[in-house]
GROMACS .gro file of C-alpha atoms in nm:
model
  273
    1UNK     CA    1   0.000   0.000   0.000
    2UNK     CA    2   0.112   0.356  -0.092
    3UNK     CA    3   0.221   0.604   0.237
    4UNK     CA    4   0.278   0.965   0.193
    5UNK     CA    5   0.459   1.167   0.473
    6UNK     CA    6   0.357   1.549   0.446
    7UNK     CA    7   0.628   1.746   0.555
    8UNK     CA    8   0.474   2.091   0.597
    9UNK     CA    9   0.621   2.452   0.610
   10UNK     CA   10   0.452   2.560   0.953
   11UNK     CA   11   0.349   2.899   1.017
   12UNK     CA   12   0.181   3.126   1.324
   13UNK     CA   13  -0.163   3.126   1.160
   14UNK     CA   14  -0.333   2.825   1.237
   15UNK     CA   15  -0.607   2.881   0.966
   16UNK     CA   16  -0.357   2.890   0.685
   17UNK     CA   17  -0.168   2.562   0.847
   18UNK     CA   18  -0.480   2.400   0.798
   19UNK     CA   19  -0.563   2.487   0.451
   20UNK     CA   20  -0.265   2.396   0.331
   21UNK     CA   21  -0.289   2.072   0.513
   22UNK     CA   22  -0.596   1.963   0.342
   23UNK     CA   23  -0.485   2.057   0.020
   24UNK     CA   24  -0.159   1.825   0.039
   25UNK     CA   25  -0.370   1.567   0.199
   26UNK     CA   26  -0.584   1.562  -0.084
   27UNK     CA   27  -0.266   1.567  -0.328
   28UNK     CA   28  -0.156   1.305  -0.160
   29UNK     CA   29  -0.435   1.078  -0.175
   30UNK     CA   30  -0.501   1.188  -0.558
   31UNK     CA   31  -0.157   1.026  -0.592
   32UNK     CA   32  -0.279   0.687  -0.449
   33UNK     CA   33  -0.144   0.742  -0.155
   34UNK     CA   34  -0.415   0.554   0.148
   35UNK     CA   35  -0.219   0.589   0.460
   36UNK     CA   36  -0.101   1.004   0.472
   37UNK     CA   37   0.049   1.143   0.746
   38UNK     CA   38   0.156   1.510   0.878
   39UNK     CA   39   0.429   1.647   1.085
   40UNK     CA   40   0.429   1.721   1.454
   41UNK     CA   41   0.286   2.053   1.542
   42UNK     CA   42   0.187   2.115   1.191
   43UNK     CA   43  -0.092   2.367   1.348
   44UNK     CA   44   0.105   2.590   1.558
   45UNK     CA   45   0.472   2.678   1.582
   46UNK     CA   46   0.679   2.464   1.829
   47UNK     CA   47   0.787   2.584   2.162
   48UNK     CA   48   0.663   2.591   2.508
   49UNK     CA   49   0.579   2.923   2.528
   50UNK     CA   50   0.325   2.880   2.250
   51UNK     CA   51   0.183   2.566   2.376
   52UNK     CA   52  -0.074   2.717   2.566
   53UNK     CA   53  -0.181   3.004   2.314
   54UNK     CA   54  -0.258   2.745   2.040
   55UNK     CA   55  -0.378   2.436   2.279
   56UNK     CA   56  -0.743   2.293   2.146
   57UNK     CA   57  -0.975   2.053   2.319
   58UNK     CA   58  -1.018   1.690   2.095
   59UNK     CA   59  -1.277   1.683   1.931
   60UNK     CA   60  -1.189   2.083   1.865
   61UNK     CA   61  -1.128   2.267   1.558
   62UNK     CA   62  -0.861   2.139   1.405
   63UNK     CA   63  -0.910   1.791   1.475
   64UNK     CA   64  -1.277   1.818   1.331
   65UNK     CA   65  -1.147   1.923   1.018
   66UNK     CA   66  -0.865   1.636   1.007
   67UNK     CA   67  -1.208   1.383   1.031
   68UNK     CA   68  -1.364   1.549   0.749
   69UNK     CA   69  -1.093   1.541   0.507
   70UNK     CA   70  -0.994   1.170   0.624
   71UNK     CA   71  -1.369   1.069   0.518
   72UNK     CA   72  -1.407   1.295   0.186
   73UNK     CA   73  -1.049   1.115   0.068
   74UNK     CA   74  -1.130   0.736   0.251
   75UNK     CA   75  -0.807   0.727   0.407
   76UNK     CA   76  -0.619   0.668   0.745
   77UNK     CA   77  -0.468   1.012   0.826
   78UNK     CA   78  -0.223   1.021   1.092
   79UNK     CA   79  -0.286   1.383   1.198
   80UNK     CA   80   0.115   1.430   1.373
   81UNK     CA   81   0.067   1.682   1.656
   82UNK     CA   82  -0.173   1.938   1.508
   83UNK     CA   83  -0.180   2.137   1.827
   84UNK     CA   84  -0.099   2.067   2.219
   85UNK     CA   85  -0.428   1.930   2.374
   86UNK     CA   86  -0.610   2.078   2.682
   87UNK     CA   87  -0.772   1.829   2.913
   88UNK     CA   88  -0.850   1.871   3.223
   89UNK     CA   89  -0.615   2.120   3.324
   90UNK     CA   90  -0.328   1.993   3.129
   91UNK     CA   91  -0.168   2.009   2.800
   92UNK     CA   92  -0.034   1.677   2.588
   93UNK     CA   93   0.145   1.653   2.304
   94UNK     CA   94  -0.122   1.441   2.112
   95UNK     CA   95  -0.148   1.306   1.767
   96UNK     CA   96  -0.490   1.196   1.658
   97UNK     CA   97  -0.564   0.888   1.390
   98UNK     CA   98  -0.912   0.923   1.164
   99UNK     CA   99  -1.022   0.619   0.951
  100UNK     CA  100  -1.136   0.629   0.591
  101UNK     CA  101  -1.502   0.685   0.772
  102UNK     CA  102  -1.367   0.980   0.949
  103UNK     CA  103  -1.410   0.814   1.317
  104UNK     CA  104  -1.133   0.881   1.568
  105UNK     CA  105  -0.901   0.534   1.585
  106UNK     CA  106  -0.639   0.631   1.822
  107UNK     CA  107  -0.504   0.958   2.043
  108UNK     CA  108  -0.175   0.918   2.106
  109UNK     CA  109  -0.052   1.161   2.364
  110UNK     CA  110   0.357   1.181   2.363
  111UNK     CA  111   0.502   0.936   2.643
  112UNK     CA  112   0.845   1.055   2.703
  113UNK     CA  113   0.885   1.450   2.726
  114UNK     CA  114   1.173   1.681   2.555
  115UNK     CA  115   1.401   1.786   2.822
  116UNK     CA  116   1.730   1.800   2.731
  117UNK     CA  117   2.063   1.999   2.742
  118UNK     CA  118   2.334   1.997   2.536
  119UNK     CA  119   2.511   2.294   2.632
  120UNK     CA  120   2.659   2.554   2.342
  121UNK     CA  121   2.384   2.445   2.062
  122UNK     CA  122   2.004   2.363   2.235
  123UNK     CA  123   1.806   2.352   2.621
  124UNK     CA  124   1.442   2.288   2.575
  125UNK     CA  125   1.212   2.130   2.858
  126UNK     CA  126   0.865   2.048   2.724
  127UNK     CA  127   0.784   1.949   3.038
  128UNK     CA  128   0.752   2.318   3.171
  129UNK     CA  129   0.376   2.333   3.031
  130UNK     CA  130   0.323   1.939   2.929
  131UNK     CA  131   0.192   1.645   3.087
  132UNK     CA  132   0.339   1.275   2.972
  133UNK     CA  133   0.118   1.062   2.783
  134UNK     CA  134   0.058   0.713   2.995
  135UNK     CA  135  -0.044   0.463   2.714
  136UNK     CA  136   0.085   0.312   2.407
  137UNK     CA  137  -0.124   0.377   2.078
  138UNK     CA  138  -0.184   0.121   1.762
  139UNK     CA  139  -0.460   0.076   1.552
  140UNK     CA  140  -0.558  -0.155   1.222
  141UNK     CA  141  -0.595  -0.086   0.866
  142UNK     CA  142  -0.674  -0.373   0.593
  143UNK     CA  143  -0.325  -0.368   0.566
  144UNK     CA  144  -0.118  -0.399   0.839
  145UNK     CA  145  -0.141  -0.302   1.231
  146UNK     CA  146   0.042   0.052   1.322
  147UNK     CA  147   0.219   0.166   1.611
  148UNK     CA  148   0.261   0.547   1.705
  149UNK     CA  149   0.512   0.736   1.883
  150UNK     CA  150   0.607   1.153   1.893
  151UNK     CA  151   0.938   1.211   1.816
  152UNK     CA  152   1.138   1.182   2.145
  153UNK     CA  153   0.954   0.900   2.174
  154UNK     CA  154   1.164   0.703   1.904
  155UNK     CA  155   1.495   0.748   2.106
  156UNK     CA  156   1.323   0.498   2.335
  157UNK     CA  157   1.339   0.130   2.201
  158UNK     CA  158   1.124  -0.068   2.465
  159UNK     CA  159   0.830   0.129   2.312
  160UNK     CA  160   0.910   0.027   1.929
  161UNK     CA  161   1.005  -0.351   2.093
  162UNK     CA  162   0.635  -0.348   2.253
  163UNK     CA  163   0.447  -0.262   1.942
  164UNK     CA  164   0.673  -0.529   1.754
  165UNK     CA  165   0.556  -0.772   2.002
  166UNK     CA  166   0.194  -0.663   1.947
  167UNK     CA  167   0.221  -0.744   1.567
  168UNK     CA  168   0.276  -0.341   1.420
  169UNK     CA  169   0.438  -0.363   1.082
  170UNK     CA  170   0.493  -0.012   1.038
  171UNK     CA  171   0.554   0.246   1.333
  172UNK     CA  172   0.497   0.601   1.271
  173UNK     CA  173   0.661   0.912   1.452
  174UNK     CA  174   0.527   1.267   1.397
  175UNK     CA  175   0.910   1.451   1.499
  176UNK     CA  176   1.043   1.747   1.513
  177UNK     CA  177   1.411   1.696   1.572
  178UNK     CA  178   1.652   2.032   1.548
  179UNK     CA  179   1.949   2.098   1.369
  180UNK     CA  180   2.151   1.979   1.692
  181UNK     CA  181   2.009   1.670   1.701
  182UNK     CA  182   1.884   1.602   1.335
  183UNK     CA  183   2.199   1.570   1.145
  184UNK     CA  184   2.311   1.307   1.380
  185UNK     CA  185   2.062   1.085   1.535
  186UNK     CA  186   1.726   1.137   1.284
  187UNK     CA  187   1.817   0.868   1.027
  188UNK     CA  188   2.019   0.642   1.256
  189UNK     CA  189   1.731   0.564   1.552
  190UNK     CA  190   1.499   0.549   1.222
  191UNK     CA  191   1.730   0.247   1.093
  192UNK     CA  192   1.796   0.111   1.440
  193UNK     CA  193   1.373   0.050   1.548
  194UNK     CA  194   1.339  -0.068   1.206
  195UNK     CA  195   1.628  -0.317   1.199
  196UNK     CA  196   1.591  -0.400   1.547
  197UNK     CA  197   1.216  -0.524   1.513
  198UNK     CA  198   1.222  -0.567   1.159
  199UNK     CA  199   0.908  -0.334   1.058
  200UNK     CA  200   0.878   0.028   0.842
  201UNK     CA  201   0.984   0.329   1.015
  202UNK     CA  202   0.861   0.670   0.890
  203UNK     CA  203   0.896   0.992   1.049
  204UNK     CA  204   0.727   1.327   0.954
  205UNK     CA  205   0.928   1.645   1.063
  206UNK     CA  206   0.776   1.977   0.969
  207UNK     CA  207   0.963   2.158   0.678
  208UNK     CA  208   1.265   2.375   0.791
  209UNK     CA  209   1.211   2.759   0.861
  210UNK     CA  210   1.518   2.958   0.933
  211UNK     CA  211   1.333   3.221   1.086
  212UNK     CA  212   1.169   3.038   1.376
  213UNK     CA  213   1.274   3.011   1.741
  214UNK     CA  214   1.271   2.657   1.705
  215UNK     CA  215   1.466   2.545   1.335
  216UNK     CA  216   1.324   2.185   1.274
  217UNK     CA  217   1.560   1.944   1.100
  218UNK     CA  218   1.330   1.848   0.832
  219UNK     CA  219   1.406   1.526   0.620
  220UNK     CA  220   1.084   1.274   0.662
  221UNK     CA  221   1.233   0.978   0.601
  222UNK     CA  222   1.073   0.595   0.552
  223UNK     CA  223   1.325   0.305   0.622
  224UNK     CA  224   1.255  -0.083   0.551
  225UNK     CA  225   1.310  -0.356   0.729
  226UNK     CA  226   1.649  -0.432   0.597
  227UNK     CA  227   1.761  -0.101   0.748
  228UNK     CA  228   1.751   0.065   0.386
  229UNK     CA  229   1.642   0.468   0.361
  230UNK     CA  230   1.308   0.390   0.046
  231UNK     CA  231   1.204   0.759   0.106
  232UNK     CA  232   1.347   1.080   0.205
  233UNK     CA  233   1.258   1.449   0.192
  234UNK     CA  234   1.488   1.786   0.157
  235UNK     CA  235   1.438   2.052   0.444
  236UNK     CA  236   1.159   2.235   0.199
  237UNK     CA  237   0.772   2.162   0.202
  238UNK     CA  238   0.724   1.866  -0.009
  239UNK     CA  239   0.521   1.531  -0.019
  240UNK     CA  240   0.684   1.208  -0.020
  241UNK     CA  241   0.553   0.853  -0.126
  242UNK     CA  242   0.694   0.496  -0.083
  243UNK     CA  243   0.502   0.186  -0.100
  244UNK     CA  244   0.525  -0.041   0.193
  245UNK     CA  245   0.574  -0.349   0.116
  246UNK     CA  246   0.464  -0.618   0.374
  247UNK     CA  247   0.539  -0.982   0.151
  248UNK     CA  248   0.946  -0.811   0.169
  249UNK     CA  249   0.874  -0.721   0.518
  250UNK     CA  250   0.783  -1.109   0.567
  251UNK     CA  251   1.065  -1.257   0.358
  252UNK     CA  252   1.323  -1.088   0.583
  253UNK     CA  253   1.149  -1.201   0.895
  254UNK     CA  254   1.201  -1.499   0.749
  255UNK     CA  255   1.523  -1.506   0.610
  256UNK     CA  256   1.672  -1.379   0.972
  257UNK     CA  257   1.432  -1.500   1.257
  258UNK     CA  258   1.542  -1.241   1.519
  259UNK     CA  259   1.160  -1.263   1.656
  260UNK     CA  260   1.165  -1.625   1.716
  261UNK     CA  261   1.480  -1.670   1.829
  262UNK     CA  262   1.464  -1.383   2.097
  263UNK     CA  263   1.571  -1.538   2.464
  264UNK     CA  264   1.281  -1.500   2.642
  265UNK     CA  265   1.388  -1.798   2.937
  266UNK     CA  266   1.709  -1.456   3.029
  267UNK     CA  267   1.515  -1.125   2.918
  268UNK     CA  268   1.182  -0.946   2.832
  269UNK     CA  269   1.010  -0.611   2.735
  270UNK     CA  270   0.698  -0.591   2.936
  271UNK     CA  271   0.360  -0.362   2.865
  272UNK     CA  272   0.249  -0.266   3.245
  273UNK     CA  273  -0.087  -0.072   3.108
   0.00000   0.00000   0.00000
């Protein structure tokens, strides 16, 4: 089946965001495409202090309109992080999954916040005005069975392992990594939770803007099982497309039976909730 990763050029008007959106979404599924997905924080510009500012209740605006153009185009739509959520009190870092019918499949609300330091080049603590996510988030197309994650989330392999175990074929991670970070670890922990649990990886940054506070590393990127980059965007706004194919996905399982031959009698990757 064909995937297309939308890696948008983000701006401060949320209306505009969204138009664009839709249009590329419907591009993209013009083009065949029946699994499309956008970028984290596609809806509003990334960085704590405009979390709160652009935050949205689900179902809300932006979310509503994601349903509407998943069921006018019958596809999945893997809606990155449009905006922060509000619930309750708190804000999440949540990407939302429609079906073909436009119903809601999954809310994935980021697991492991962005607080890091590497001192001389970036600081950033998301966890100033976000709550962690507490769940892990899949859902089933004709296809195959999906597995989400937010971008930090991928430098975490016990959550990739997990969804392995739980039969995903092809994990997904809305990301956002900077131009610290991007250049060397996007591709590589890509390659790694694909080789490691032989499955698709794709990641959907936004499109790079100079200009912003927060310069996003760009390059959406699918890799196969084998460890082998199939798809891979500039820094610009642009729409990629790879078909994922699940009988290669099989022969490689088969060919090297890491899944089987896992020692399960010395060590194990457990799913507490």
């Amino acid at each position: 089946f064909r995937l297309a990763l939308i890696q948008l050029r983000v701006s401060a008007v949320k209306s505009d965001n969204l138009q664009r959106a839709c249009g590329l979404i419907r591009e993209a599924s013009a083009k065949g495409a029946k699994v499309v997905a956008l970028p984290e924080c596609f809806n509003s510009p990334y960085g704590t202090q405009y979390f709160k500012e652009y935050a949205e209740k689900i179902p809300g605006e932006s979310t509503q309109k994601l349903s509407e153009v998943a069921k006018e185009c019958s596809i999945y739509l893997i809606g990155g992080r449009s905006i922060p959520e509000e619930d309750g009190g708190k804000l999440y870092n949540t990407c939302t999954v429609f079906g073909p019918d436009g119903a809601l499949l999954a809310k994935h609300r980021k697991i492991h916040l962005f607080d890091i330091n590497v001192p001389g080049k970036i600081q950033f603590k998301e966890s100033a005005t976000l709550s962690p996510g507490d769940s892990f988030s899949m859902f089933d197309t004709p296809y195959c069975k999906v597995g989400l994650g937010i971008c930090y989330d991928i430098r975490f392999a016990e959550l990739a392992q997990i969804y392995g175990q739980k039969g995903c074929q092809l994990l997904i991670y809305p990301g956002a990594f900077n131009m610290t970070t991007g250049p060397a670890h996007w591709e590589l922990l890509q390659r790694g939770r694909a080789v490691d649990n032989q499955v698709y990886v794709a990641t959907v940054s936004p499109a790079r803007d100079e200009k912003a506070s927060y310069v996003a590393w760009g390059h959406s990127t699918v890799v196969n099982p084998w460890g082998e980059v199939i798809a891979k965007a500039g820094a610009e706004e642009t729409v990629i497309y790879t078909d994922i194919d699940l009988k290669k996905l099989a022969e490689i399982r088969q060919q090297i039976p890491i899944l089987s031959q896992k020692r399960y009698d010395l060590y194990g990757i457990e799913m507490k909730k």
